[in-house]
Short mmCIF file of C-alpha atoms in Angstrom, two decimals:
data_model
loop_
_atom_site.label_atom_id
_atom_site.label_comp_id
_atom_site.label_asym_id
_atom_site.label_seq_id
_atom_site.Cartn_x
_atom_site.Cartn_y
_atom_site.Cartn_z
CA MET A 265 -0.02 0.00 0.01
CA SER A 266 1.35 3.39 -0.88
CA SER A 267 1.76 5.78 2.08
CA ALA A 268 -0.48 8.22 0.08
CA SER A 269 -3.38 5.80 0.48
CA ASN A 270 -3.08 5.57 4.21
CA THR A 271 -3.92 9.20 4.99
CA PRO A 272 -6.69 10.26 7.42
CA GLU A 273 -8.47 11.79 4.52
CA ASN A 274 -8.56 8.58 2.41
CA ILE A 275 -9.38 6.40 5.47
CA ALA A 276 -12.54 8.50 6.01
CA LEU A 277 -13.27 9.05 2.30
CA HIS A 278 -13.38 5.32 1.37
CA GLY A 279 -14.85 3.94 4.60
CA TRP A 280 -11.70 2.44 6.02
CA THR A 281 -12.46 3.64 9.57
CA ALA A 282 -12.15 0.74 11.96
CA THR A 283 -15.65 -0.21 13.32
CA PRO A 284 -16.74 -2.99 15.71
CA ARG A 285 -17.83 -6.08 13.74
CA GLY A 286 -20.77 -6.69 16.00
CA ALA A 287 -23.76 -4.79 14.75
CA ASP A 288 -25.31 -4.97 18.29
CA THR A 289 -22.22 -3.21 19.53
CA ILE A 290 -22.42 -0.24 17.20
CA LEU A 291 -26.21 0.01 17.73
CA LYS A 292 -25.69 -0.26 21.45
CA SER A 293 -28.14 -3.25 21.68
CA ARG A 294 -31.00 -0.97 20.78
CA PRO A 295 -33.46 -1.17 17.90
CA TYR A 296 -31.89 2.00 16.49
CA LEU A 297 -29.69 4.90 17.62
CA HIS A 298 -31.90 7.57 16.23
CA GLU A 299 -35.61 6.99 15.31
CA PRO A 300 -35.59 6.86 11.40
CA GLY A 301 -37.91 9.11 9.46
CA PRO A 302 -39.05 8.96 5.82
CA LEU A 303 -36.15 9.24 3.35
CA LEU A 304 -37.17 8.52 -0.19
CA VAL A 305 -35.16 7.51 -3.14
CA LYS A 306 -35.59 10.98 -4.68
CA ASP A 307 -34.00 12.39 -1.49
CA ILE A 308 -30.82 10.39 -1.99
CA LYS A 309 -28.48 11.26 -4.86
CA PHE A 310 -27.07 8.28 -6.61
CA PRO A 311 -23.62 9.42 -7.94
CA SER A 312 -24.17 8.64 -11.56
CA ASP A 313 -22.19 11.74 -12.49
CA ASP A 314 -19.04 10.03 -11.41
CA PRO A 315 -17.69 8.35 -14.60
CA ILE A 316 -16.35 5.24 -12.68
CA VAL A 317 -19.82 4.79 -11.05
CA ALA A 318 -21.63 5.14 -14.35
CA LYS A 319 -19.40 2.53 -16.04
CA VAL A 320 -19.73 0.10 -13.08
CA GLN A 321 -23.54 0.61 -13.12
CA ALA A 322 -23.67 -0.32 -16.72
CA TYR A 323 -21.44 -3.33 -16.08
CA ALA A 324 -23.55 -4.50 -13.21
CA ARG A 325 -26.79 -4.07 -15.16
CA GLU A 326 -25.21 -6.16 -17.94
CA LYS A 327 -23.70 -8.90 -15.82
CA LEU A 328 -26.14 -9.40 -12.93
CA PRO A 329 -29.55 -11.06 -13.23
CA ARG A 330 -32.24 -8.38 -12.87
CA GLN A 331 -33.25 -9.48 -9.40
CA THR A 332 -29.68 -9.23 -8.19
CA TYR A 333 -29.14 -5.82 -9.82
CA HIS A 334 -32.34 -4.56 -8.07
CA HIS A 335 -31.08 -5.89 -4.80
CA SER A 336 -27.79 -4.16 -5.31
CA MET A 337 -29.49 -0.86 -5.97
CA ARG A 338 -31.63 -1.29 -2.89
CA VAL A 339 -28.52 -1.84 -0.86
CA PHE A 340 -27.11 1.46 -1.99
CA TYR A 341 -30.28 3.36 -0.94
CA LEU A 342 -30.78 1.41 2.31
CA ALA A 343 -27.12 1.88 3.22
CA SER A 344 -27.42 5.58 2.48
CA ALA A 345 -30.37 5.82 4.81
CA ILE A 346 -28.65 3.93 7.57
CA ILE A 347 -25.62 6.22 7.31
CA SER A 348 -27.48 9.53 7.34
CA GLN A 349 -30.03 8.46 10.03
CA GLN A 350 -28.06 6.17 12.38
CA PHE A 351 -24.48 7.37 12.01
CA PRO A 352 -24.57 10.98 10.96
CA SER A 353 -21.55 12.01 12.85
CA THR A 354 -19.69 8.83 13.95
CA TYR A 355 -17.04 6.65 12.24
CA SER A 356 -16.12 9.54 9.95
CA SER A 357 -19.37 8.76 8.12
CA ALA A 358 -19.86 12.40 6.91
CA GLN A 359 -16.71 12.02 4.77
CA LEU A 360 -17.57 8.66 3.23
CA SER A 361 -17.63 8.95 -0.61
CA PRO A 362 -21.21 8.15 -2.12
CA SER A 363 -19.25 6.73 -5.09
CA THR A 364 -17.27 4.30 -3.08
CA LEU A 365 -20.59 3.14 -1.41
CA ALA A 366 -22.23 2.86 -4.81
CA LEU A 367 -19.36 0.88 -6.31
CA THR A 368 -19.55 -1.59 -3.31
CA SER A 369 -23.32 -1.89 -3.52
CA LEU A 370 -23.31 -2.58 -7.26
CA LEU A 371 -20.53 -5.21 -7.13
CA HIS A 372 -21.00 -6.88 -3.83
CA ASP A 373 -22.79 -9.91 -5.34
CA ILE A 374 -20.90 -10.03 -8.69
CA GLY A 375 -19.40 -13.28 -7.54
CA THR A 376 -22.74 -15.05 -7.45
CA THR A 377 -23.34 -15.01 -11.21
CA ARG A 378 -23.43 -18.55 -12.80
CA GLN A 379 -20.31 -17.74 -14.80
CA ASN A 380 -18.38 -16.43 -11.84
CA THR A 381 -19.46 -19.24 -9.60
CA LEU A 382 -18.29 -21.93 -12.00
CA SER A 383 -15.05 -20.11 -12.94
CA THR A 384 -13.33 -20.63 -9.57
CA GLN A 385 -13.24 -22.68 -6.41
CA LEU A 386 -13.16 -19.53 -4.30
CA SER A 387 -16.26 -18.50 -2.21
CA PHE A 388 -18.39 -15.93 -3.95
CA GLU A 389 -17.44 -13.01 -1.69
CA PHE A 390 -13.68 -13.57 -2.31
CA GLN A 391 -14.19 -14.10 -6.01
CA GLY A 392 -16.34 -10.96 -6.10
CA GLY A 393 -13.75 -8.93 -4.23
CA PHE A 394 -11.01 -9.88 -6.67
CA ILE A 395 -13.20 -9.23 -9.67
CA ALA A 396 -14.06 -5.77 -8.22
CA LEU A 397 -10.44 -4.98 -7.49
CA THR A 398 -9.26 -5.94 -10.97
CA LEU A 399 -12.12 -4.14 -12.67
CA LEU A 400 -11.78 -0.91 -10.75
CA GLN A 401 -8.01 -0.68 -11.39
CA SER A 402 -8.31 -1.60 -15.05
CA LYS A 403 -7.93 0.78 -17.91
CA GLY A 404 -11.06 2.84 -18.44
CA PHE A 405 -12.03 2.64 -14.77
CA SER A 406 -8.85 3.69 -12.99
CA ALA A 407 -10.14 4.03 -9.47
CA SER A 408 -7.61 4.94 -6.80
CA GLN A 409 -5.84 2.22 -4.97
CA SER A 410 -7.47 3.23 -1.75
CA GLN A 411 -10.97 3.15 -3.27
CA ALA A 412 -10.52 -0.02 -5.23
CA GLU A 413 -9.13 -1.86 -2.15
CA ALA A 414 -11.94 -0.43 0.12
CA VAL A 415 -14.53 -1.81 -2.22
CA ALA A 416 -12.79 -5.25 -2.53
CA GLU A 417 -12.35 -5.50 1.30
CA ALA A 418 -16.03 -4.71 1.90
CA ILE A 419 -17.20 -7.29 -0.62
CA ILE A 420 -14.84 -9.98 0.73
CA ARG A 421 -16.19 -9.34 4.29
CA HIS A 422 -19.83 -8.55 3.61
CA GLN A 423 -20.91 -11.99 5.02
CA ASP A 424 -18.25 -11.95 7.80
CA ILE A 425 -20.91 -11.57 10.49
CA GLY A 426 -19.70 -11.91 14.04
CA THR A 427 -19.28 -10.23 17.39
CA THR A 428 -15.45 -9.89 17.84
CA GLY A 429 -12.87 -7.60 16.30
CA PHE A 430 -13.27 -4.88 13.84
CA ILE A 431 -14.39 -4.34 10.25
CA THR A 432 -14.20 -1.28 7.97
CA PHE A 433 -17.08 1.23 8.31
CA LEU A 434 -17.96 0.64 4.71
CA GLY A 435 -18.02 -3.16 5.36
CA GLN A 436 -20.30 -2.82 8.41
CA ILE A 437 -22.74 -0.54 6.48
CA ILE A 438 -22.94 -3.05 3.59
CA GLN A 439 -23.51 -5.88 6.15
CA LEU A 440 -26.40 -3.87 7.77
CA ALA A 441 -28.02 -3.02 4.42
CA THR A 442 -27.64 -6.49 2.89
CA LEU A 443 -28.98 -8.22 5.99
CA TYR A 444 -31.89 -5.74 6.27
CA ASP A 445 -32.85 -6.52 2.59
CA ASN A 446 -32.20 -10.23 2.68
CA VAL A 447 -33.47 -11.34 6.06
CA GLY A 448 -35.02 -8.31 7.69
CA GLY A 449 -32.15 -7.78 10.03
CA HIS A 450 -32.33 -4.84 12.46
CA PRO A 451 -35.82 -4.02 11.11
CA TYR A 452 -36.22 -0.74 13.00
CA ILE A 453 -33.12 1.08 11.59
CA ILE A 454 -35.00 2.17 8.54
CA SER A 455 -38.49 3.67 8.36
CA LYS A 456 -41.42 1.83 6.77
CA GLU A 457 -41.82 4.70 4.34
CA THR A 458 -38.14 4.48 3.17
CA ARG A 459 -38.56 0.65 2.83
CA ASP A 460 -41.71 0.97 0.86
CA ASP A 461 -40.20 3.53 -1.46
CA VAL A 462 -36.98 1.65 -2.22
CA ASN A 463 -38.92 -1.51 -2.93
CA ARG A 464 -41.27 0.43 -5.19
CA GLU A 465 -38.34 1.79 -7.17
CA PHE A 466 -36.41 -1.45 -7.39
CA PRO A 467 -39.03 -4.30 -7.13
CA ARG A 468 -37.91 -7.49 -5.51
CA GLU A 469 -39.39 -9.77 -8.24
CA GLY A 470 -39.04 -13.05 -6.25
CA TRP A 471 -35.61 -12.01 -4.76
CA ALA A 472 -36.03 -14.34 -1.68
CA GLY A 473 -36.41 -17.43 -3.88
CA CYS A 474 -33.65 -16.30 -6.26
CA PHE A 475 -31.13 -15.63 -3.44
CA ALA A 476 -32.04 -18.80 -1.52
CA SER A 477 -31.34 -20.74 -4.73
CA THR A 478 -28.03 -18.98 -5.12
CA ILE A 479 -27.02 -19.95 -1.59
CA ARG A 480 -27.97 -23.61 -2.09
CA ASP A 481 -26.22 -23.69 -5.43
CA GLU A 482 -22.91 -22.48 -4.10
CA VAL A 483 -22.99 -24.72 -1.00
CA GLY A 484 -23.74 -27.62 -3.35
CA LEU A 485 -20.88 -26.90 -5.60
CA LYS A 486 -18.41 -25.70 -2.95
CA PRO A 487 -19.33 -27.24 0.47
CA TRP A 488 -16.29 -25.34 1.94
CA CYS A 489 -17.60 -21.95 1.03
CA HIS A 490 -17.63 -19.10 3.41
CA THR A 491 -21.47 -18.87 3.39
CA THR A 492 -21.55 -22.11 5.50
CA HIS A 493 -20.13 -20.18 8.60
CA ILE A 494 -23.58 -18.54 8.82
CA GLY A 495 -25.32 -21.95 8.77
CA LEU A 496 -26.96 -23.10 5.43
CA GLU A 497 -30.46 -23.88 6.69
CA GLU A 498 -30.53 -20.94 9.14
CA PHE A 499 -29.51 -18.59 6.35
CA VAL A 500 -31.87 -19.99 3.75
CA ASN A 501 -34.73 -20.07 6.20
CA GLY A 502 -34.00 -16.45 7.08
CA VAL A 503 -33.96 -15.44 3.49
CA GLU A 504 -37.17 -17.33 2.49
CA GLY A 505 -38.88 -16.40 5.82
CA ASN A 506 -38.09 -12.64 5.54
CA LEU A 507 -41.38 -11.30 7.02
CA LEU A 508 -40.16 -7.73 6.81
CA MET A 509 -40.17 -7.81 2.95
CA ASN A 510 -43.16 -10.08 2.67
CA GLY A 511 -45.79 -8.60 0.29
CA TYR A 512 -43.45 -6.52 -1.87
CA PRO A 513 -43.71 -7.44 -5.41
#
């Protein structure tokens, strides 16, 4: 790592701030830190004016199944709401680049595509992190080292759920947003109005069944995969039994 990447500005800008890995720890074992209010999609700016984000969005739209792309977009808006309403002034959140958050959201499940699953023995999060790192530093994208590595780290660790140690702030926010969308984790950190609007803009279209099938597929092909640390049946049951998202088309 170049010394230029490890500056306080880059640490904050790309979400490298060390954050407790346990979600209950950062939420102080409460339903929420601040009662969330309505925050609609139109109130949150997606950074499509950033050329790297625009290119990665086009890449994700092409490579991901429609349901996975919609999930990825929901993750960006849910994560943005969590940051602004639950962590407005902690973990250097005010300095976090919306572009870095968008890139991570768009690419966090790139390793789950059928082609990428079959192309490696790696678990999908690791494969996805390496794909993202290579893509973002390739000609035509040219993300900074700090940004590309922050995205890769967060993708690799976005299912690294636990109670000990630390994770990057970006990684923790992606965990919170993906668990909220996939299993209804920490259901009170986002308002119903926000949840309704995000699901209206990016319909689920059978996401629970789609993702549950993806989990079973990877574990069947790679019984050593990292997903198994969550517990296959526990995770699949959580996805398929996600009552928080029940009823959304």
